[in-house]
PDB file of C-alpha atoms in Angstrom:
ATOM      1  CA  MET T  28     176.135 105.270 -74.157  1.00 49.00           C
ATOM      2  CA  ASP T  29     179.544 105.388 -75.820  1.00 53.00           C
ATOM      3  CA  ASP T  30     179.476 106.083 -79.595  1.00 56.00           C
ATOM      4  CA  ARG T  31     182.216 103.503 -80.056  1.00 56.00           C
ATOM      5  CA  GLU T  32     179.770 100.700 -79.231  1.00 66.00           C
ATOM      6  CA  ASN T  33     177.873 101.411 -82.465  1.00 77.00           C
ATOM      7  CA  GLN T  34     180.930 101.593 -84.705  1.00 84.00           C
ATOM      8  CA  PRO T  35     182.252  98.613 -86.626  1.00 91.00           C
ATOM      9  CA  SER T  36     185.472  97.105 -85.294  1.00 93.00           C
ATOM     10  CA  LYS T  37     188.761  97.338 -87.147  1.00 95.00           C
ATOM     11  CA  ARG T  38     188.352  93.653 -87.915  1.00 96.00           C
ATOM     12  CA  GLU T  39     184.969  94.237 -89.565  1.00 96.00           C
ATOM     13  CA  LEU T  40     186.280  97.214 -91.515  1.00 95.00           C
ATOM     14  CA  LEU T  41     189.353  95.332 -92.739  1.00 96.00           C
ATOM     15  CA  GLU T  42     187.364  92.244 -93.693  1.00 96.00           C
ATOM     16  CA  SER T  43     184.928  94.366 -95.710  1.00 95.00           C
ATOM     17  CA  LEU T  44     187.818  96.039 -97.547  1.00 96.00           C
ATOM     18  CA  LEU T  45     189.582  92.704 -98.149  1.00 96.00           C
ATOM     19  CA  ALA T  46     186.376  91.369 -99.695  1.00 95.00           C
ATOM     20  CA  GLU T  47     186.866  94.000-102.436  1.00 94.00           C
ATOM     21  CA  GLY T  48     190.538  93.099-103.069  1.00 95.00           C
ATOM     22  CA  MET T  49     193.956  94.379-101.984  1.00 97.00           C
ATOM     23  CA  VAL T  50     194.183  96.660 -98.942  1.00 97.00           C
ATOM     24  CA  LEU T  51     197.020  98.929 -97.835  1.00 97.00           C
ATOM     25  CA  ILE T  52     197.267  99.077 -94.049  1.00 97.00           C
ATOM     26  CA  HIS T  53     199.359 101.634 -92.191  1.00 96.00           C
ATOM     27  CA  LEU T  54     200.771 100.687 -88.828  1.00 96.00           C
ATOM     28  CA  ASP T  55     203.326 101.678 -86.250  1.00 96.00           C
ATOM     29  CA  ALA T  56     205.720  98.720 -86.369  1.00 96.00           C
ATOM     30  CA  SER T  57     207.404  99.794 -83.125  1.00 95.00           C
ATOM     31  CA  ASN T  58     204.250  98.908 -81.137  1.00 94.00           C
ATOM     32  CA  PRO T  59     204.377  95.869 -78.834  1.00 94.00           C
ATOM     33  CA  GLY T  60     203.231  92.652 -80.461  1.00 96.00           C
ATOM     34  CA  VAL T  61     204.091  93.694 -84.032  1.00 97.00           C
ATOM     35  CA  ASP T  62     206.245  91.099 -85.760  1.00 98.00           C
ATOM     36  CA  VAL T  63     207.732  92.203 -89.078  1.00 97.00           C
ATOM     37  CA  PRO T  64     211.226  91.692 -90.529  1.00 97.00           C
ATOM     38  CA  PRO T  65     213.929  93.091 -88.193  1.00 96.00           C
ATOM     39  CA  GLY T  66     214.839  95.998 -90.496  1.00 95.00           C
ATOM     40  CA  LEU T  67     211.274  97.357 -90.297  1.00 97.00           C
ATOM     41  CA  ARG T  68     210.567  97.047 -86.575  1.00 96.00           C
ATOM     42  CA  ASP T  69     211.403 100.684 -85.782  1.00 94.00           C
ATOM     43  CA  GLU T  70     209.198 102.107 -88.557  1.00 95.00           C
ATOM     44  CA  HIS T  71     206.448 104.335 -87.168  1.00 93.00           C
ATOM     45  CA  GLU T  72     204.745 104.663 -90.564  1.00 94.00           C
ATOM     46  CA  LEU T  73     204.888 101.237 -92.197  1.00 96.00           C
ATOM     47  CA  GLY T  74     202.556 100.488 -95.091  1.00 96.00           C
ATOM     48  CA  LEU T  75     201.825  96.860 -95.991  1.00 97.00           C
ATOM     49  CA  ASN T  76     199.609  95.420 -98.710  1.00 97.00           C
ATOM     50  CA  LEU T  77     197.245  92.595 -97.763  1.00 97.00           C
ATOM     51  CA  SER T  78     195.110  90.401 -99.985  1.00 96.00           C
ATOM     52  CA  TYR T  79     193.397  87.037 -99.801  1.00 94.00           C
ATOM     53  CA  ARG T  80     194.882  86.439-103.265  1.00 93.00           C
ATOM     54  CA  PHE T  81     198.493  86.513-102.041  1.00 92.00           C
ATOM     55  CA  ALA T  82     200.343  83.197-102.002  1.00 88.00           C
ATOM     56  CA  GLY T  83     200.900  83.089 -98.239  1.00 88.00           C
ATOM     57  CA  PRO T  84     198.278  82.493 -95.577  1.00 93.00           C
ATOM     58  CA  LEU T  85     196.232  85.436 -94.261  1.00 96.00           C
ATOM     59  CA  ALA T  86     194.117  85.275 -91.105  1.00 96.00           C
ATOM     60  CA  VAL T  87     192.179  88.036 -89.360  1.00 97.00           C
ATOM     61  CA  ASP T  88     190.840  87.785 -85.810  1.00 97.00           C
ATOM     62  CA  GLU T  89     189.756  90.231 -83.088  1.00 96.00           C
ATOM     63  CA  ALA T  90     193.393  90.867 -82.081  1.00 96.00           C
ATOM     64  CA  GLY T  91     194.890  91.533 -85.501  1.00 97.00           C
ATOM     65  CA  VAL T  92     196.182  90.191 -88.786  1.00 97.00           C
ATOM     66  CA  TYR T  93     198.514  87.261 -89.294  1.00 97.00           C
ATOM     67  CA  ALA T  94     199.953  87.000 -92.787  1.00 96.00           C
ATOM     68  CA  THR T  95     202.971  85.623 -94.553  1.00 96.00           C
ATOM     69  CA  LEU T  96     204.148  88.512 -96.693  1.00 96.00           C
ATOM     70  CA  SER T  97     207.038  88.841 -99.105  1.00 94.00           C
ATOM     71  CA  PHE T  98     209.866  91.270 -98.348  1.00 94.00           C
ATOM     72  CA  SER T  99     212.521  91.527-101.081  1.00 93.00           C
ATOM     73  CA  GLY T 100     211.297  88.175-102.367  1.00 92.00           C
ATOM     74  CA  GLU T 101     211.607  86.465 -98.966  1.00 94.00           C
ATOM     75  CA  PRO T 102     208.487  85.296 -97.094  1.00 95.00           C
ATOM     76  CA  TYR T 103     208.019  86.426 -93.501  1.00 96.00           C
ATOM     77  CA  ALA T 104     205.221  85.445 -91.088  1.00 97.00           C
ATOM     78  CA  CYS T 105     203.945  88.784 -89.775  1.00 97.00           C
ATOM     79  CA  ALA T 106     201.794  89.514 -86.731  1.00 98.00           C
ATOM     80  CA  LEU T 107     200.011  92.862 -87.006  1.00 98.00           C
ATOM     81  CA  PRO T 108     197.912  93.695 -83.922  1.00 98.00           C
ATOM     82  CA  PHE T 109     195.010  96.073 -84.547  1.00 97.00           C
ATOM     83  CA  ASP T 110     196.336  98.357 -81.773  1.00 95.00           C
ATOM     84  CA  ALA T 111     199.209  99.246 -84.132  1.00 96.00           C
ATOM     85  CA  VAL T 112     197.020  99.813 -87.232  1.00 96.00           C
ATOM     86  CA  TYR T 113     196.040 103.448 -87.754  1.00 94.00           C
ATOM     87  CA  ALA T 114     194.773 103.480 -91.361  1.00 94.00           C
ATOM     88  CA  MET T 115     193.542 101.122 -94.069  1.00 95.00           C
ATOM     89  CA  VAL T 116     192.683 101.856 -97.702  1.00 95.00           C
ATOM     90  CA  SER T 117     191.245  99.616-100.418  1.00 95.00           C
ATOM     91  CA  HIS T 118     193.294  99.659-103.629  1.00 94.00           C
ATOM     92  CA  ASP T 119     190.165  98.682-105.572  1.00 94.00           C
ATOM     93  CA  THR T 120     187.542 101.113-104.275  1.00 92.00           C
ATOM     94  CA  GLY T 121     189.604 103.898-102.689  1.00 92.00           C
ATOM     95  CA  GLU T 122     187.513 103.458 -99.524  1.00 92.00           C
ATOM     96  CA  GLY T 123     189.550 103.943 -96.388  1.00 91.00           C
ATOM     97  CA  PHE T 124     189.511 104.472 -92.660  1.00 92.00           C
ATOM     98  CA  PHE T 125     191.798 106.515 -90.395  1.00 90.00           C
ATOM     99  CA  PHE T 126     192.111 106.021 -86.640  1.00 91.00           C
ATOM    100  CA  PRO T 127     193.786 109.146 -85.233  1.00 89.00           C
ATOM    101  CA  THR T 128     194.105 107.833 -81.673  1.00 87.00           C
ATOM    102  CA  GLU T 129     196.457 105.083 -82.886  1.00 88.00           C
ATOM    103  CA  ALA T 130     198.403 107.232 -85.375  1.00 90.00           C
ATOM    104  CA  PRO T 131     201.951 108.283 -84.517  1.00 91.00           C
ATOM    105  CA  PRO T 132     202.565 112.059 -84.428  1.00 90.00           C
ATOM    106  CA  SER T 133     204.567 111.904 -87.665  1.00 87.00           C
ATOM    107  CA  ALA T 134     201.595 110.361 -89.518  1.00 85.00           C
ATOM    108  CA  LEU T 135     199.233 113.016 -88.147  1.00 86.00           C
ATOM    109  CA  ALA T 136     201.600 115.761 -89.301  1.00 86.00           C
ATOM    110  CA  ALA T 137     201.907 114.208 -92.780  1.00 81.00           C
ATOM    111  CA  LEU T 138     198.122 113.927 -93.060  1.00 77.00           C
ATOM    112  CA  ALA T 139     197.634 117.539 -91.985  1.00 79.00           C
ATOM    113  CA  ALA T 140     200.158 118.692 -94.608  1.00 81.00           C
ATOM    114  CA  ALA T 141     198.464 116.618 -97.328  1.00 76.00           C
ATOM    115  CA  LEU T 142     195.065 118.067 -96.451  1.00 75.00           C
ATOM    116  CA  GLU T 143     196.455 121.608 -96.532  1.00 79.00           C
ATOM    117  CA  ASP T 144     197.871 120.912 -99.991  1.00 73.00           C
ATOM    118  CA  GLY T 145     194.543 119.475-101.138  1.00 68.00           C
ATOM    119  CA  GLU T 146     196.051 116.015-101.703  1.00 62.00           C
ATOM    120  CA  GLY T 147     193.568 114.073 -99.591  1.00 58.00           C
ATOM    121  CA  ALA T 148     190.016 114.075 -98.377  1.00 56.00           C
ATOM    122  CA  ILE T 149     188.521 112.816 -95.137  1.00 53.00           C
ATOM    123  CA  SER T 150     184.883 112.487 -94.274  1.00 49.00           C
ATOM    124  CA  GLU T 151     183.759 111.678 -90.768  1.00 45.00           C
ATOM    125  CA  VAL T 152     181.894 108.421 -90.211  1.00 42.00           C
ATOM    126  CA  PRO T 153     178.798 108.779 -88.042  1.00 38.00           C
ATOM    127  CA  ALA T 154     178.639 106.097 -85.370  1.00 36.00           C
ATOM    128  CA  THR T 155     175.541 104.529 -86.923  1.00 33.00           C
ATOM    129  CA  GLU T 156     176.835 104.329 -90.518  1.00 37.00           C
ATOM    130  CA  ALA T 157     177.578 100.907 -91.987  1.00 37.00           C
ATOM    131  CA  ALA T 158     181.246  99.995 -92.362  1.00 40.00           C
ATOM    132  CA  VAL T 159     181.379 100.074 -96.139  1.00 41.00           C
ATOM    133  CA  PRO T 160     178.262 100.942 -98.092  1.00 41.00           C
ATOM    134  CA  GLU T 161     177.478  98.786-101.110  1.00 47.00           C
ATOM    135  CA  ARG T 162     178.600 100.586-104.263  1.00 43.00           C
ATOM    136  CA  PRO T 163     176.460 100.150-107.345  1.00 43.00           C
ATOM    137  CA  LYS T 164     178.136  98.320-110.207  1.00 43.00           C
ATOM    138  CA  LEU T 165     177.332 100.030-113.504  1.00 44.00           C
ATOM    139  CA  SER T 166     178.186  99.065-117.034  1.00 42.00           C
ATOM    140  CA  VAL T 167     177.601 100.826-120.352  1.00 41.00           C
ATOM    141  CA  ILE T 168     175.276  99.066-122.766  1.00 42.00           C
ATOM    142  CA  ASP T 169     175.507  99.747-126.507  1.00 43.00           C
ATOM    143  CA  GLY T 170     173.082 102.543-127.277  1.00 45.00           C
ATOM    144  CA  GLY T 171     172.649 103.308-123.608  1.00 44.00           C
ATOM    145  CA  ALA T 172     172.790 106.840-122.259  1.00 42.00           C
ATOM    146  CA  PRO T 173     175.187 107.914-119.511  1.00 43.00           C
ATOM    147  CA  PRO T 174     173.698 108.350-116.042  1.00 43.00           C
ATOM    148  CA  ALA T 175     171.503 111.440-115.840  1.00 44.00           C
ATOM    149  CA  VAL T 176     172.700 112.406-112.360  1.00 44.00           C
ATOM    150  CA  GLU T 177     176.316 113.055-111.446  1.00 43.00           C
ATOM    151  CA  THR T 178     177.500 113.990-108.008  1.00 45.00           C
ATOM    152  CA  GLU T 179     180.074 116.721-107.473  1.00 48.00           C
ATOM    153  CA  GLU T 180     182.555 114.037-106.394  1.00 48.00           C
ATOM    154  CA  ASP T 181     181.970 112.079-109.628  1.00 50.00           C
ATOM    155  CA  THR T 182     182.528 115.212-111.728  1.00 49.00           C
ATOM    156  CA  GLU T 183     185.735 116.144-109.885  1.00 52.00           C
ATOM    157  CA  GLY T 184     187.106 112.609-110.225  1.00 51.00           C
ATOM    158  CA  GLU T 185     186.314 112.480-113.936  1.00 54.00           C
ATOM    159  CA  GLN T 186     187.943 115.878-114.533  1.00 54.00           C
ATOM    160  CA  ALA T 187     191.064 114.721-112.675  1.00 51.00           C
ATOM    161  CA  ARG T 188     191.257 111.523-114.747  1.00 51.00           C
ATOM    162  CA  GLU T 189     190.826 113.468-118.004  1.00 58.00           C
ATOM    163  CA  ALA T 190     193.652 115.787-116.949  1.00 56.00           C
ATOM    164  CA  GLY T 191     195.862 112.747-116.276  1.00 56.00           C
ATOM    165  CA  GLU T 192     195.768 113.234-112.521  1.00 55.00           C
ATOM    166  CA  SER T 193     194.995 110.511-110.034  1.00 53.00           C
ATOM    167  CA  SER T 194     192.203 110.980-107.520  1.00 51.00           C
ATOM    168  CA  PRO T 195     193.335 111.148-103.901  1.00 52.00           C
ATOM    169  CA  PRO T 196     192.235 108.312-101.656  1.00 55.00           C
ATOM    170  CA  ARG T 197     189.115 108.993 -99.619  1.00 60.00           C
ATOM    171  CA  LEU T 198     189.557 108.237 -95.921  1.00 62.00           C
ATOM    172  CA  ARG T 199     186.908 108.135 -93.252  1.00 65.00           C
ATOM    173  CA  LEU T 200     187.732 109.378 -89.777  1.00 65.00           C
ATOM    174  CA  VAL T 201     186.782 106.841 -87.121  1.00 65.00           C
ATOM    175  CA  LYS T 202     186.710 108.189 -83.570  1.00 59.00           C
TER     176      LYS T 202
END
C-alpha cells in the first residue's frame, strides 16, 4: 500500500491552516493553470497570503484555490492549482507543510541554505499523523503558576523571544 493514501490532501492541510487564520502559500507561478497578474506569471517562488477574512471571495476545492487577491491595491481573480503549491505556513500558529516534489530547484536550494544556517526547522510527518494536531489554548489566571513542564522547543522559543529574535517557522515534510 502506498503511504500517500494515508496522508491528508493539500486541500485538507490548507483548510485546516485557514481555519486558524492567514496562511502564506508558496507556489511556482509558471506552472500550467496558474492565473496570477501578468507580471508574476514567471515567478518560480511566489508567496501569497490567503485568508477567509480577506474582502474578496476565497474557494478551495480538490484542484486548487480560487481567490480574489489584491496586488498593489488592485483586485485580481487568481487560480492557484495545488500542483503548483509547494509549501504553506500558518501566520497564526507557525504550522507549515513542505512538498519537495513540487518545489522548484531554486526553492530547494534556498531551503537547504536556510537549514544549514539554522534559520528553519523541518520535521517529517508520518503517513498516519493527523494533518494539524489540536494545540492546547492556555491562559494565565491571577495567582496561577506557570506550567510545570516545558518542552525543549518551548524553552528555545521563549529564549529567542526574550533575546528579541523571532522563531523560525516550523515546516513539516510531506512525501
